[in-house]
PDB file of C-alpha atoms in Angstrom:
ATOM      1  CA  MET Q   1     107.000 103.492 127.535  1.00 37.00           C
ATOM      2  CA  PHE Q   2     106.673 100.195 125.482  1.00 35.00           C
ATOM      3  CA  PRO Q   3     109.329  97.907 127.319  1.00 32.00           C
ATOM      4  CA  ASN Q   4     109.665  94.602 125.641  1.00 31.00           C
ATOM      5  CA  VAL Q   5     106.783  95.138 123.243  1.00 31.00           C
ATOM      6  CA  PHE Q   6     108.138  94.772 119.728  1.00 33.00           C
ATOM      7  CA  SER Q   7     110.707  92.172 118.925  1.00 33.00           C
ATOM      8  CA  PRO Q   8     113.025  92.038 115.657  1.00 33.00           C
ATOM      9  CA  ARG Q   9     111.183  91.166 112.555  1.00 35.00           C
ATOM     10  CA  ARG Q  10     109.489  87.524 112.176  1.00 34.00           C
ATOM     11  CA  ALA Q  11     107.941  85.696 109.179  1.00 36.00           C
ATOM     12  CA  ALA Q  12     104.987  87.689 107.733  1.00 36.00           C
ATOM     13  CA  GLY Q  13     101.607  86.387 108.600  1.00 36.00           C
ATOM     14  CA  LEU Q  14     102.004  86.607 112.485  1.00 35.00           C
ATOM     15  CA  ALA Q  15      99.349  88.398 114.009  1.00 35.00           C
ATOM     16  CA  VAL Q  16     100.033  92.265 114.852  1.00 36.00           C
ATOM     17  CA  ILE Q  17      97.530  95.270 115.616  1.00 37.00           C
ATOM     18  CA  ALA Q  18      98.294  98.605 114.733  1.00 38.00           C
ATOM     19  CA  VAL Q  19      99.488 100.920 117.410  1.00 41.00           C
ATOM     20  CA  LEU Q  20      99.971 104.790 117.060  1.00 45.00           C
ATOM     21  CA  ALA Q  21     102.118 105.231 120.012  1.00 46.00           C
ATOM     22  CA  ILE Q  22     103.065 108.842 120.799  1.00 44.00           C
ATOM     23  CA  THR Q  23     105.787 109.610 123.177  1.00 45.00           C
ATOM     24  CA  ALA Q  24     107.618 112.799 124.029  1.00 46.00           C
ATOM     25  CA  CYS Q  25     111.197 112.823 122.282  1.00 46.00           C
ATOM     26  CA  GLY Q  26     113.943 111.976 124.907  1.00 41.00           C
ATOM     27  CA  SER Q  27     111.516 111.358 127.742  1.00 39.00           C
ATOM     28  CA  SER Q  28     109.553 108.170 128.633  1.00 35.00           C
ATOM     29  CA  THR Q  29     106.785 109.795 130.691  1.00 33.00           C
ATOM     30  CA  SER Q  30     103.305 110.233 129.123  1.00 34.00           C
ATOM     31  CA  THR Q  31     101.430 113.366 129.663  1.00 34.00           C
ATOM     32  CA  THR Q  32      98.025 113.366 130.293  1.00 33.00           C
ATOM     33  CA  ALA Q  33      95.888 115.945 128.669  1.00 36.00           C
ATOM     34  CA  THR Q  34      92.504 117.147 128.083  1.00 35.00           C
ATOM     35  CA  ASN Q  35      90.681 117.759 124.865  1.00 35.00           C
ATOM     36  CA  SER Q  36      90.230 121.705 124.693  1.00 35.00           C
ATOM     37  CA  ALA Q  37      87.520 121.427 121.933  1.00 36.00           C
ATOM     38  CA  SER Q  38      84.189 119.275 122.851  1.00 34.00           C
ATOM     39  CA  PRO Q  39      83.213 116.624 120.356  1.00 34.00           C
ATOM     40  CA  ASN Q  40      80.205 118.572 119.653  1.00 36.00           C
ATOM     41  CA  ASP Q  41      82.229 121.619 118.341  1.00 40.00           C
ATOM     42  CA  SER Q  42      84.585 119.573 115.915  1.00 41.00           C
ATOM     43  CA  PRO Q  43      84.124 117.410 113.092  1.00 47.00           C
ATOM     44  CA  MET Q  44      86.384 114.817 114.442  1.00 54.00           C
ATOM     45  CA  GLY Q  45      84.248 114.381 117.545  1.00 45.00           C
ATOM     46  CA  SER Q  46      81.805 111.753 116.383  1.00 37.00           C
ATOM     47  CA  MET Q  47      84.399 109.465 114.559  1.00 40.00           C
ATOM     48  CA  ASP Q  48      83.883 105.904 115.697  1.00 39.00           C
ATOM     49  CA  HIS Q  49      87.369 104.356 116.771  1.00 36.00           C
ATOM     50  CA  GLY Q  50      86.111 100.946 117.747  1.00 34.00           C
ATOM     51  CA  SER Q  51      87.426  99.086 120.614  1.00 33.00           C
ATOM     52  CA  MET Q  52      90.815  99.932 121.806  1.00 33.00           C
ATOM     53  CA  ASP Q  53      93.224  96.565 121.766  1.00 35.00           C
ATOM     54  CA  THR Q  54      96.824  97.746 123.233  1.00 31.00           C
ATOM     55  CA  SER Q  55      98.287  94.301 122.737  1.00 31.00           C
ATOM     56  CA  THR Q  56     101.036  94.373 120.286  1.00 30.00           C
ATOM     57  CA  GLY Q  57     103.149  91.981 118.131  1.00 31.00           C
ATOM     58  CA  PRO Q  58     105.710  91.827 115.585  1.00 29.00           C
ATOM     59  CA  MET Q  59     105.634  93.314 112.173  1.00 32.00           C
ATOM     60  CA  SER Q  60     107.523  92.700 108.795  1.00 33.00           C
ATOM     61  CA  ASN Q  61     107.705  95.512 106.523  1.00 35.00           C
ATOM     62  CA  ASP Q  62     109.511  95.622 103.276  1.00 37.00           C
ATOM     63  CA  SER Q  63     109.370  98.759 101.674  1.00 35.00           C
ATOM     64  CA  SER Q  64     111.369  98.233  98.839  1.00 34.00           C
ATOM     65  CA  ALA Q  65     108.732  97.616  96.068  1.00 34.00           C
ATOM     66  CA  THR Q  66     108.113 100.325  94.117  1.00 35.00           C
ATOM     67  CA  SER Q  67     104.569 101.187  92.626  1.00 36.00           C
ATOM     68  CA  MET Q  68     102.694 104.161  90.657  1.00 36.00           C
ATOM     69  CA  THR Q  69      99.372 102.384  90.884  1.00 36.00           C
ATOM     70  CA  GLY Q  70      98.223 105.113  93.432  1.00 36.00           C
ATOM     71  CA  MET Q  71      98.504 107.722  90.797  1.00 40.00           C
ATOM     72  CA  ASP Q  72      95.327 106.133  88.850  1.00 43.00           C
ATOM     73  CA  MET Q  73      92.712 107.400  90.881  1.00 45.00           C
ATOM     74  CA  PRO Q  74      92.266 109.891  93.680  1.00 54.00           C
ATOM     75  CA  ILE Q  75      92.283 108.080  97.203  1.00 59.00           C
ATOM     76  CA  THR Q  76      89.707 109.472  99.641  1.00 69.00           C
ATOM     77  CA  ASP Q  77      89.012 108.263 103.599  1.00 87.00           C
ATOM     78  CA  GLY Q  78      91.108 108.820 106.865  1.00 90.00           C
ATOM     79  CA  THR Q  79      87.922 109.542 108.548  1.00 93.00           C
ATOM     80  CA  LYS Q  80      88.402 105.981 110.501  1.00 93.00           C
ATOM     81  CA  ALA Q  81      91.040 103.919 111.890  1.00 89.00           C
ATOM     82  CA  GLU Q  82      90.120 100.738 110.053  1.00 92.00           C
ATOM     83  CA  ALA Q  83      89.378 100.269 106.516  1.00 92.00           C
ATOM     84  CA  GLY Q  84      89.752  97.336 104.026  1.00 90.00           C
ATOM     85  CA  GLY Q  85      90.766  95.119 106.648  1.00 92.00           C
ATOM     86  CA  TYR Q  86      93.549  97.134 107.755  1.00 92.00           C
ATOM     87  CA  VAL Q  87      93.565  98.957 110.935  1.00 87.00           C
ATOM     88  CA  LEU Q  88      95.378 101.811 112.951  1.00 85.00           C
ATOM     89  CA  ARG Q  89      94.910 102.077 116.500  1.00 72.00           C
ATOM     90  CA  LEU Q  90      95.787 104.878 118.760  1.00 67.00           C
ATOM     91  CA  GLY Q  91      97.896 104.260 122.115  1.00 60.00           C
ATOM     92  CA  ASN Q  92      98.589 107.382 123.972  1.00 63.00           C
ATOM     93  CA  THR Q  93      96.346 110.278 122.807  1.00 62.00           C
ATOM     94  CA  SER Q  94      97.078 112.850 125.542  1.00 70.00           C
ATOM     95  CA  LEU Q  95      99.537 115.181 124.593  1.00 82.00           C
ATOM     96  CA  THR Q  96     100.736 118.770 125.431  1.00 90.00           C
ATOM     97  CA  ALA Q  97     101.083 121.510 122.884  1.00 95.00           C
ATOM     98  CA  GLY Q  98     104.196 123.110 122.029  1.00 96.00           C
ATOM     99  CA  VAL Q  99     106.340 120.110 122.955  1.00 93.00           C
ATOM    100  CA  GLN Q 100     108.012 117.810 120.223  1.00 94.00           C
ATOM    101  CA  TRP Q 101     106.650 114.338 120.606  1.00 88.00           C
ATOM    102  CA  GLN Q 102     107.511 110.963 118.853  1.00 86.00           C
ATOM    103  CA  LEU Q 103     104.656 109.455 116.569  1.00 80.00           C
ATOM    104  CA  VAL Q 104     105.229 105.659 116.211  1.00 81.00           C
ATOM    105  CA  PHE Q 105     102.776 103.054 114.792  1.00 82.00           C
ATOM    106  CA  GLN Q 106     102.201  99.826 113.130  1.00 80.00           C
ATOM    107  CA  ILE Q 107      99.547  98.589 110.638  1.00 85.00           C
ATOM    108  CA  SER Q 108      97.928  95.098 110.663  1.00 82.00           C
ATOM    109  CA  GLY Q 109      96.268  93.403 107.684  1.00 85.00           C
ATOM    110  CA  PRO Q 110      93.281  91.297 107.281  1.00 89.00           C
ATOM    111  CA  GLY Q 111      92.519  89.074 109.994  1.00 86.00           C
ATOM    112  CA  GLY Q 112      95.434  90.518 111.884  1.00 81.00           C
ATOM    113  CA  THR Q 113      98.178  89.402 109.537  1.00 80.00           C
ATOM    114  CA  THR Q 114     101.403  91.214 109.108  1.00 75.00           C
ATOM    115  CA  PRO Q 115     101.636  93.222 105.808  1.00 83.00           C
ATOM    116  CA  GLU Q 116     104.799  92.069 103.800  1.00 88.00           C
ATOM    117  CA  GLY Q 117     105.593  95.554 102.782  1.00 89.00           C
ATOM    118  CA  PHE Q 118     104.570  98.997 101.760  1.00 91.00           C
ATOM    119  CA  ALA Q 119     104.721  99.932  98.242  1.00 95.00           C
ATOM    120  CA  ILE Q 120     106.614 103.166  97.254  1.00 94.00           C
ATOM    121  CA  GLU Q 121     103.825 105.935  96.305  1.00 92.00           C
ATOM    122  CA  GLN Q 122     105.292 109.230  95.371  1.00 91.00           C
ATOM    123  CA  THR Q 123     108.697 108.591  96.353  1.00 93.00           C
ATOM    124  CA  LYS Q 124     107.940 107.405  99.825  1.00 95.00           C
ATOM    125  CA  PRO Q 125     106.111 104.219 101.334  1.00 93.00           C
ATOM    126  CA  LEU Q 126     103.955 106.039 103.582  1.00 91.00           C
ATOM    127  CA  HIS Q 127     102.614 109.626 103.877  1.00 95.00           C
ATOM    128  CA  LEU Q 128     101.457 111.020 107.354  1.00 94.00           C
ATOM    129  CA  ILE Q 129      99.266 114.318 107.518  1.00 97.00           C
ATOM    130  CA  VAL Q 130      98.521 116.157 110.698  1.00 95.00           C
ATOM    131  CA  VAL Q 131      96.015 118.454 110.903  1.00 98.00           C
ATOM    132  CA  ARG Q 132      93.952 120.197 113.694  1.00 98.00           C
ATOM    133  CA  SER Q 133      89.918 119.852 113.795  1.00 97.00           C
ATOM    134  CA  ASP Q 134      89.347 123.499 112.385  1.00 98.00           C
ATOM    135  CA  LEU Q 135      91.962 122.584 109.420  1.00 98.00           C
ATOM    136  CA  THR Q 136      94.645 124.692 110.829  1.00 98.00           C
ATOM    137  CA  GLY Q 137      98.141 123.447 111.545  1.00 97.00           C
ATOM    138  CA  TYR Q 138      98.722 121.265 108.184  1.00 98.00           C
ATOM    139  CA  GLN Q 139     101.732 118.984 108.458  1.00 98.00           C
ATOM    140  CA  HIS Q 140     102.812 116.547 105.693  1.00 98.00           C
ATOM    141  CA  LEU Q 141     105.014 114.118 107.566  1.00 96.00           C
ATOM    142  CA  HIS Q 142     107.324 111.083 106.299  1.00 96.00           C
ATOM    143  CA  PRO Q 143     108.065 108.570 108.978  1.00 91.00           C
ATOM    144  CA  THR Q 144     110.996 106.191 108.729  1.00 86.00           C
ATOM    145  CA  GLU Q 145     110.838 102.714 109.499  1.00 77.00           C
ATOM    146  CA  ALA Q 146     112.929 100.774 112.065  1.00 76.00           C
ATOM    147  CA  PRO Q 147     114.333  97.063 111.253  1.00 73.00           C
ATOM    148  CA  ASP Q 148     111.441  95.835 113.730  1.00 73.00           C
ATOM    149  CA  GLY Q 149     108.722  97.243 111.599  1.00 69.00           C
ATOM    150  CA  MET Q 150     108.131 100.378 113.634  1.00 74.00           C
ATOM    151  CA  TRP Q 151     107.368 103.747 111.801  1.00 80.00           C
ATOM    152  CA  SER Q 152     108.334 107.163 113.587  1.00 83.00           C
ATOM    153  CA  VAL Q 153     108.360 110.787 113.172  1.00 88.00           C
ATOM    154  CA  PRO Q 154     108.782 113.892 115.502  1.00 93.00           C
ATOM    155  CA  VAL Q 155     105.786 116.132 115.664  1.00 93.00           C
ATOM    156  CA  THR Q 156     105.223 119.347 117.190  1.00 95.00           C
ATOM    157  CA  PHE Q 157     101.335 120.383 117.791  1.00 94.00           C
ATOM    158  CA  PRO Q 158     101.586 124.248 118.082  1.00 96.00           C
ATOM    159  CA  ASN Q 159      98.384 124.617 119.959  1.00 96.00           C
ATOM    160  CA  GLY Q 160      95.642 122.557 121.947  1.00 96.00           C
ATOM    161  CA  GLY Q 161      92.604 120.958 120.772  1.00 95.00           C
ATOM    162  CA  THR Q 162      91.359 117.747 118.621  1.00 95.00           C
ATOM    163  CA  TRP Q 163      93.951 116.744 115.711  1.00 93.00           C
ATOM    164  CA  ARG Q 164      93.930 114.097 113.195  1.00 95.00           C
ATOM    165  CA  ALA Q 165      96.813 111.725 112.104  1.00 92.00           C
ATOM    166  CA  ILE Q 166      95.929 110.295 108.680  1.00 94.00           C
ATOM    167  CA  ALA Q 167      97.993 107.560 106.991  1.00 92.00           C
ATOM    168  CA  ASP Q 168      98.464 107.144 103.612  1.00 95.00           C
ATOM    169  CA  PHE Q 169      99.942 103.881 102.139  1.00 93.00           C
ATOM    170  CA  THR Q 170      99.849 100.883  99.810  1.00 94.00           C
ATOM    171  CA  PRO Q 171     100.221  97.546 101.584  1.00 93.00           C
ATOM    172  CA  ILE Q 172     101.823  94.579  99.944  1.00 92.00           C
ATOM    173  CA  ALA Q 173     100.348  91.184 100.283  1.00 89.00           C
ATOM    174  CA  GLY Q 174     101.024  87.964  98.540  1.00 88.00           C
ATOM    175  CA  GLY Q 175     103.621  89.601  96.605  1.00 91.00           C
ATOM    176  CA  ALA Q 176     101.496  92.179  95.044  1.00 93.00           C
ATOM    177  CA  ASN Q 177     100.310  95.693  95.820  1.00 94.00           C
ATOM    178  CA  GLN Q 178      96.771  96.053  97.260  1.00 92.00           C
ATOM    179  CA  ALA Q 179      94.503  99.007  97.165  1.00 91.00           C
ATOM    180  CA  ARG Q 180      95.843 102.163  98.230  1.00 92.00           C
ATOM    181  CA  THR Q 181      94.627 102.535 101.884  1.00 94.00           C
ATOM    182  CA  VAL Q 182      94.156 105.813 104.124  1.00 96.00           C
ATOM    183  CA  LEU Q 183      93.393 105.427 107.807  1.00 95.00           C
ATOM    184  CA  GLY Q 184      92.998 108.391 110.448  1.00 93.00           C
ATOM    185  CA  ASP Q 185      92.349 108.567 114.100  1.00 88.00           C
ATOM    186  CA  ASN Q 186      92.127 111.484 116.508  1.00 90.00           C
ATOM    187  CA  VAL Q 187      94.672 113.013 119.014  1.00 88.00           C
ATOM    188  CA  ASN Q 188      93.860 115.316 121.881  1.00 89.00           C
ATOM    189  CA  VAL Q 189      96.344 117.883 122.817  1.00 92.00           C
ATOM    190  CA  ALA Q 190      96.336 119.905 125.896  1.00 91.00           C
ATOM    191  CA  GLY Q 191      97.300 123.545 125.897  1.00 95.00           C
ATOM    192  CA  GLU Q 192      95.707 126.989 124.640  1.00 94.00           C
ATOM    193  CA  GLY Q 193      93.710 126.678 121.240  1.00 93.00           C
ATOM    194  CA  THR Q 194      90.743 128.470 119.925  1.00 94.00           C
ATOM    195  CA  ASP Q 195      89.255 127.303 116.776  1.00 96.00           C
ATOM    196  CA  GLN Q 196      89.543 129.430 113.842  1.00 96.00           C
ATOM    197  CA  ALA Q 197      86.658 129.936 111.260  1.00 97.00           C
ATOM    198  CA  LEU Q 198      87.465 128.660 107.998  1.00 97.00           C
ATOM    199  CA  PRO Q 199      88.357 131.313 105.488  1.00 97.00           C
ATOM    200  CA  GLY Q 200      85.812 131.786 102.847  1.00 96.00           C
ATOM    201  CA  PRO Q 201      86.369 130.508  99.065  1.00 96.00           C
ATOM    202  CA  SER Q 202      89.163 132.110  97.502  1.00 96.00           C
ATOM    203  CA  LYS Q 203      91.325 131.281  94.465  1.00 96.00           C
ATOM    204  CA  THR Q 204      94.595 133.145  95.572  1.00 98.00           C
ATOM    205  CA  ALA Q 205      96.866 132.378  98.228  1.00 98.00           C
ATOM    206  CA  ASP Q 206     100.208 134.239  99.596  1.00 98.00           C
ATOM    207  CA  VAL Q 207     102.690 132.061 101.135  1.00 98.00           C
ATOM    208  CA  ASP Q 208     106.481 132.961 101.979  1.00 98.00           C
ATOM    209  CA  GLY Q 209     106.356 135.877  99.353  1.00 98.00           C
ATOM    210  CA  TYR Q 210     104.863 133.439  96.572  1.00 98.00           C
ATOM    211  CA  ALA Q 211     101.494 134.470  95.387  1.00 98.00           C
ATOM    212  CA  VAL Q 212      99.284 131.355  94.066  1.00 98.00           C
ATOM    213  CA  THR Q 213      96.366 131.568  91.682  1.00 98.00           C
ATOM    214  CA  MET Q 214      94.199 128.640  91.402  1.00 98.00           C
ATOM    215  CA  THR Q 215      92.051 128.255  88.162  1.00 97.00           C
ATOM    216  CA  GLY Q 216      89.438 125.856  87.494  1.00 96.00           C
ATOM    217  CA  ASP Q 217      86.989 123.904  89.920  1.00 94.00           C
ATOM    218  CA  LEU Q 218      87.065 120.918  92.140  1.00 93.00           C
ATOM    219  CA  GLY Q 219      84.718 118.513  90.515  1.00 92.00           C
ATOM    220  CA  ALA Q 220      82.231 116.343  92.773  1.00 94.00           C
ATOM    221  CA  GLY Q 221      82.557 112.754  91.612  1.00 90.00           C
ATOM    222  CA  GLU Q 222      84.145 113.905  88.169  1.00 91.00           C
ATOM    223  CA  GLU Q 223      87.577 115.050  87.211  1.00 91.00           C
ATOM    224  CA  LEU Q 224      87.879 118.423  86.497  1.00 93.00           C
ATOM    225  CA  PRO Q 225      91.373 120.125  85.545  1.00 93.00           C
ATOM    226  CA  LEU Q 226      92.691 122.392  88.104  1.00 95.00           C
ATOM    227  CA  THR Q 227      95.805 124.874  87.698  1.00 96.00           C
ATOM    228  CA  PHE Q 228      97.951 126.637  90.227  1.00 97.00           C
ATOM    229  CA  SER Q 229     100.016 129.503  88.709  1.00 97.00           C
ATOM    230  CA  ILE Q 230     102.929 130.751  91.189  1.00 98.00           C
ATOM    231  CA  THR Q 231     104.745 134.067  91.101  1.00 98.00           C
ATOM    232  CA  LYS Q 232     106.928 135.922  93.209  1.00 98.00           C
ATOM    233  CA  ALA Q 233     107.408 139.935  93.208  1.00 97.00           C
ATOM    234  CA  GLY Q 234     105.034 139.813  90.434  1.00 96.00           C
ATOM    235  CA  GLN Q 235     107.340 137.478  88.213  1.00 97.00           C
ATOM    236  CA  PRO Q 236     106.481 133.869  87.190  1.00 97.00           C
ATOM    237  CA  VAL Q 237     108.309 131.391  88.950  1.00 97.00           C
ATOM    238  CA  ASP Q 238     109.740 128.851  86.557  1.00 94.00           C
ATOM    239  CA  THR Q 239     112.348 127.216  88.943  1.00 95.00           C
ATOM    240  CA  LEU Q 240     110.123 124.638  90.642  1.00 95.00           C
ATOM    241  CA  GLU Q 241     111.732 121.258  92.034  1.00 95.00           C
ATOM    242  CA  PRO Q 242     110.370 117.983  92.142  1.00 93.00           C
ATOM    243  CA  TYR Q 243     108.800 117.131  95.416  1.00 94.00           C
ATOM    244  CA  LEU Q 244     107.510 113.756  95.912  1.00 93.00           C
ATOM    245  CA  GLY Q 245     108.140 112.873  92.374  1.00 92.00           C
ATOM    246  CA  ALA Q 246     105.883 115.979  91.068  1.00 92.00           C
ATOM    247  CA  PHE Q 247     106.137 119.892  90.667  1.00 93.00           C
ATOM    248  CA  GLY Q 248     103.376 119.993  93.266  1.00 94.00           C
ATOM    249  CA  HIS Q 249     101.636 117.928  95.719  1.00 95.00           C
ATOM    250  CA  LEU Q 250      97.867 118.646  96.522  1.00 97.00           C
ATOM    251  CA  VAL Q 251      95.577 117.546  99.285  1.00 97.00           C
ATOM    252  CA  ALA Q 252      91.951 118.199  99.870  1.00 97.00           C
ATOM    253  CA  LEU Q 253      90.423 117.910 103.469  1.00 98.00           C
ATOM    254  CA  ARG Q 254      86.575 117.923 103.702  1.00 97.00           C
ATOM    255  CA  ARG Q 255      85.359 120.381 106.182  1.00 96.00           C
ATOM    256  CA  ASP Q 256      82.523 118.436 107.644  1.00 94.00           C
ATOM    257  CA  ASP Q 257      84.469 115.275 108.509  1.00 96.00           C
ATOM    258  CA  LEU Q 258      88.230 115.835 107.481  1.00 97.00           C
ATOM    259  CA  ALA Q 259      87.638 113.299 104.689  1.00 96.00           C
ATOM    260  CA  TYR Q 260      91.040 113.047 102.918  1.00 97.00           C
ATOM    261  CA  THR Q 261      91.400 113.143  99.152  1.00 95.00           C
ATOM    262  CA  HIS Q 262      95.144 113.137  97.539  1.00 93.00           C
ATOM    263  CA  LEU Q 263      94.380 114.787  93.903  1.00 91.00           C
ATOM    264  CA  HIS Q 264      96.945 113.770  91.157  1.00 82.00           C
ATOM    265  CA  PRO Q 265      99.314 115.850  89.268  1.00 86.00           C
ATOM    266  CA  SER Q 266      98.773 115.755  85.571  1.00 85.00           C
ATOM    267  CA  ALA Q 267     101.441 114.624  83.290  1.00 75.00           C
ATOM    268  CA  GLU Q 268     102.530 118.237  82.736  1.00 69.00           C
ATOM    269  CA  ALA Q 269     103.452 118.549  86.513  1.00 67.00           C
ATOM    270  CA  LEU Q 270     105.791 115.565  86.279  1.00 71.00           C
ATOM    271  CA  PRO Q 271     109.567 115.846  86.051  1.00 70.00           C
ATOM    272  CA  GLY Q 272     110.639 116.220  82.523  1.00 69.00           C
ATOM    273  CA  SER Q 273     107.949 119.052  81.772  1.00 68.00           C
ATOM    274  CA  MET Q 274     108.232 122.865  82.501  1.00 67.00           C
ATOM    275  CA  ALA Q 275     109.069 123.334  85.990  1.00 82.00           C
ATOM    276  CA  GLY Q 276     106.325 126.044  86.383  1.00 80.00           C
ATOM    277  CA  PRO Q 277     105.119 128.650  86.679  1.00 94.00           C
ATOM    278  CA  THR Q 278     102.132 126.699  86.632  1.00 94.00           C
ATOM    279  CA  VAL Q 279     101.140 123.052  88.254  1.00 94.00           C
ATOM    280  CA  ASP Q 280      98.155 121.050  86.765  1.00 94.00           C
ATOM    281  CA  PHE Q 281      95.960 118.534  88.486  1.00 94.00           C
ATOM    282  CA  VAL Q 282      93.173 116.439  87.832  1.00 89.00           C
ATOM    283  CA  ALA Q 283      90.826 117.179  90.519  1.00 88.00           C
ATOM    284  CA  SER Q 284      87.818 115.096  91.676  1.00 92.00           C
ATOM    285  CA  VAL Q 285      86.421 114.813  95.186  1.00 94.00           C
ATOM    286  CA  PRO Q 286      83.587 112.614  96.739  1.00 92.00           C
ATOM    287  CA  SER Q 287      80.805 115.116  97.169  1.00 94.00           C
ATOM    288  CA  MET Q 288      79.530 118.505  97.111  1.00 95.00           C
ATOM    289  CA  ALA Q 289      80.726 120.109  99.999  1.00 95.00           C
ATOM    290  CA  THR Q 290      83.507 122.652 101.225  1.00 97.00           C
ATOM    291  CA  TYR Q 291      87.187 121.898 101.318  1.00 97.00           C
ATOM    292  CA  ARG Q 292      90.684 123.003 102.125  1.00 98.00           C
ATOM    293  CA  LEU Q 293      93.177 122.478  99.943  1.00 98.00           C
ATOM    294  CA  PHE Q 294      97.076 122.186 100.607  1.00 98.00           C
ATOM    295  CA  LEU Q 295      99.237 122.933  97.759  1.00 98.00           C
ATOM    296  CA  GLN Q 296     102.917 122.013  98.282  1.00 97.00           C
ATOM    297  CA  PHE Q 297     105.603 123.114  95.758  1.00 97.00           C
ATOM    298  CA  GLN Q 298     109.457 123.303  96.267  1.00 96.00           C
ATOM    299  CA  VAL Q 299     112.149 126.185  95.406  1.00 97.00           C
ATOM    300  CA  ASP Q 300     115.610 126.073  96.321  1.00 96.00           C
ATOM    301  CA  GLY Q 301     115.149 123.066  98.555  1.00 96.00           C
ATOM    302  CA  LYS Q 302     112.171 124.617 100.511  1.00 97.00           C
ATOM    303  CA  VAL Q 303     108.881 123.216 100.397  1.00 98.00           C
ATOM    304  CA  HIS Q 304     105.958 125.770 100.586  1.00 98.00           C
ATOM    305  CA  THR Q 305     102.188 125.380 101.570  1.00 98.00           C
ATOM    306  CA  ALA Q 306      99.494 127.356  99.896  1.00 98.00           C
ATOM    307  CA  GLU Q 307      95.993 126.939 101.248  1.00 98.00           C
ATOM    308  CA  PHE Q 308      92.645 127.448  99.872  1.00 98.00           C
ATOM    309  CA  THR Q 309      89.122 126.903 100.609  1.00 98.00           C
ATOM    310  CA  ALA Q 310      86.742 125.659  97.728  1.00 97.00           C
ATOM    311  CA  SER Q 311      83.485 124.387  97.195  1.00 96.00           C
ATOM    312  CA  ALA Q 312      82.977 121.355  94.861  1.00 94.00           C
ATOM    313  CA  ILE Q 313      80.618 121.675  91.947  1.00 89.00           C
TER     314      ILE Q 313
END
């Protein structure tokens, strides 16, 4: 789909734009699709993408640096494809549901410069969230990096509609970690798909035979404790395994615009502490609104995702 576009790495500082190119796995043919959800019906429809420049260039990317600076404060964004001088632009956004696609992207820095690399945050240099406009179909993906600086990951959209891809990363510039950045843009997927009503607020969720109970509240602009207790068949689960450097991973997406907030685990949720049956977080979101929470935890090598609806206080 993109012949002779990307050359091997060159010196950092060469101009490069961000391209999220989406191609079908095993095929060079793009599929034209229409959006089954109108912009007026979707919280994504009014997002400003800016001008679309599909030119490309080389990119240098060294993900060997390690940092936990992103653990210091919650990161909220993902409503725009450009923030803090970093840019993510969509290439082909017309896809078909039920088909595995290969998502490929690059990221440019301020003034079109090439990031020197991406710091390791929660064991990965970059996290990619994919979710439908009605907050269904949540997927947490970890793209891999090619020698030419391209990131790619296979993904299947289960149904049609408007989806958002959200990239969470910490770029390196001048030999130092920059601010953790979250960029997002929309993907239109053809196929059957009906918007699902958001479930009402609840502090309990069932997933794969596990029962998860949430204690505490989301704080709007303030940090409040939030604890999840996990049981199976009525018995506490104390065999949680580290997932992304902790015994739980928690993301909040705001209903109105799908703004992304990564909520950080407390010290008690990090390896070296008890592996369940509770996982503690420090929860702070940007505004008093309704959010969908996605808690991920791992047992016996399998990751489970429990979903909650909560209103911030």
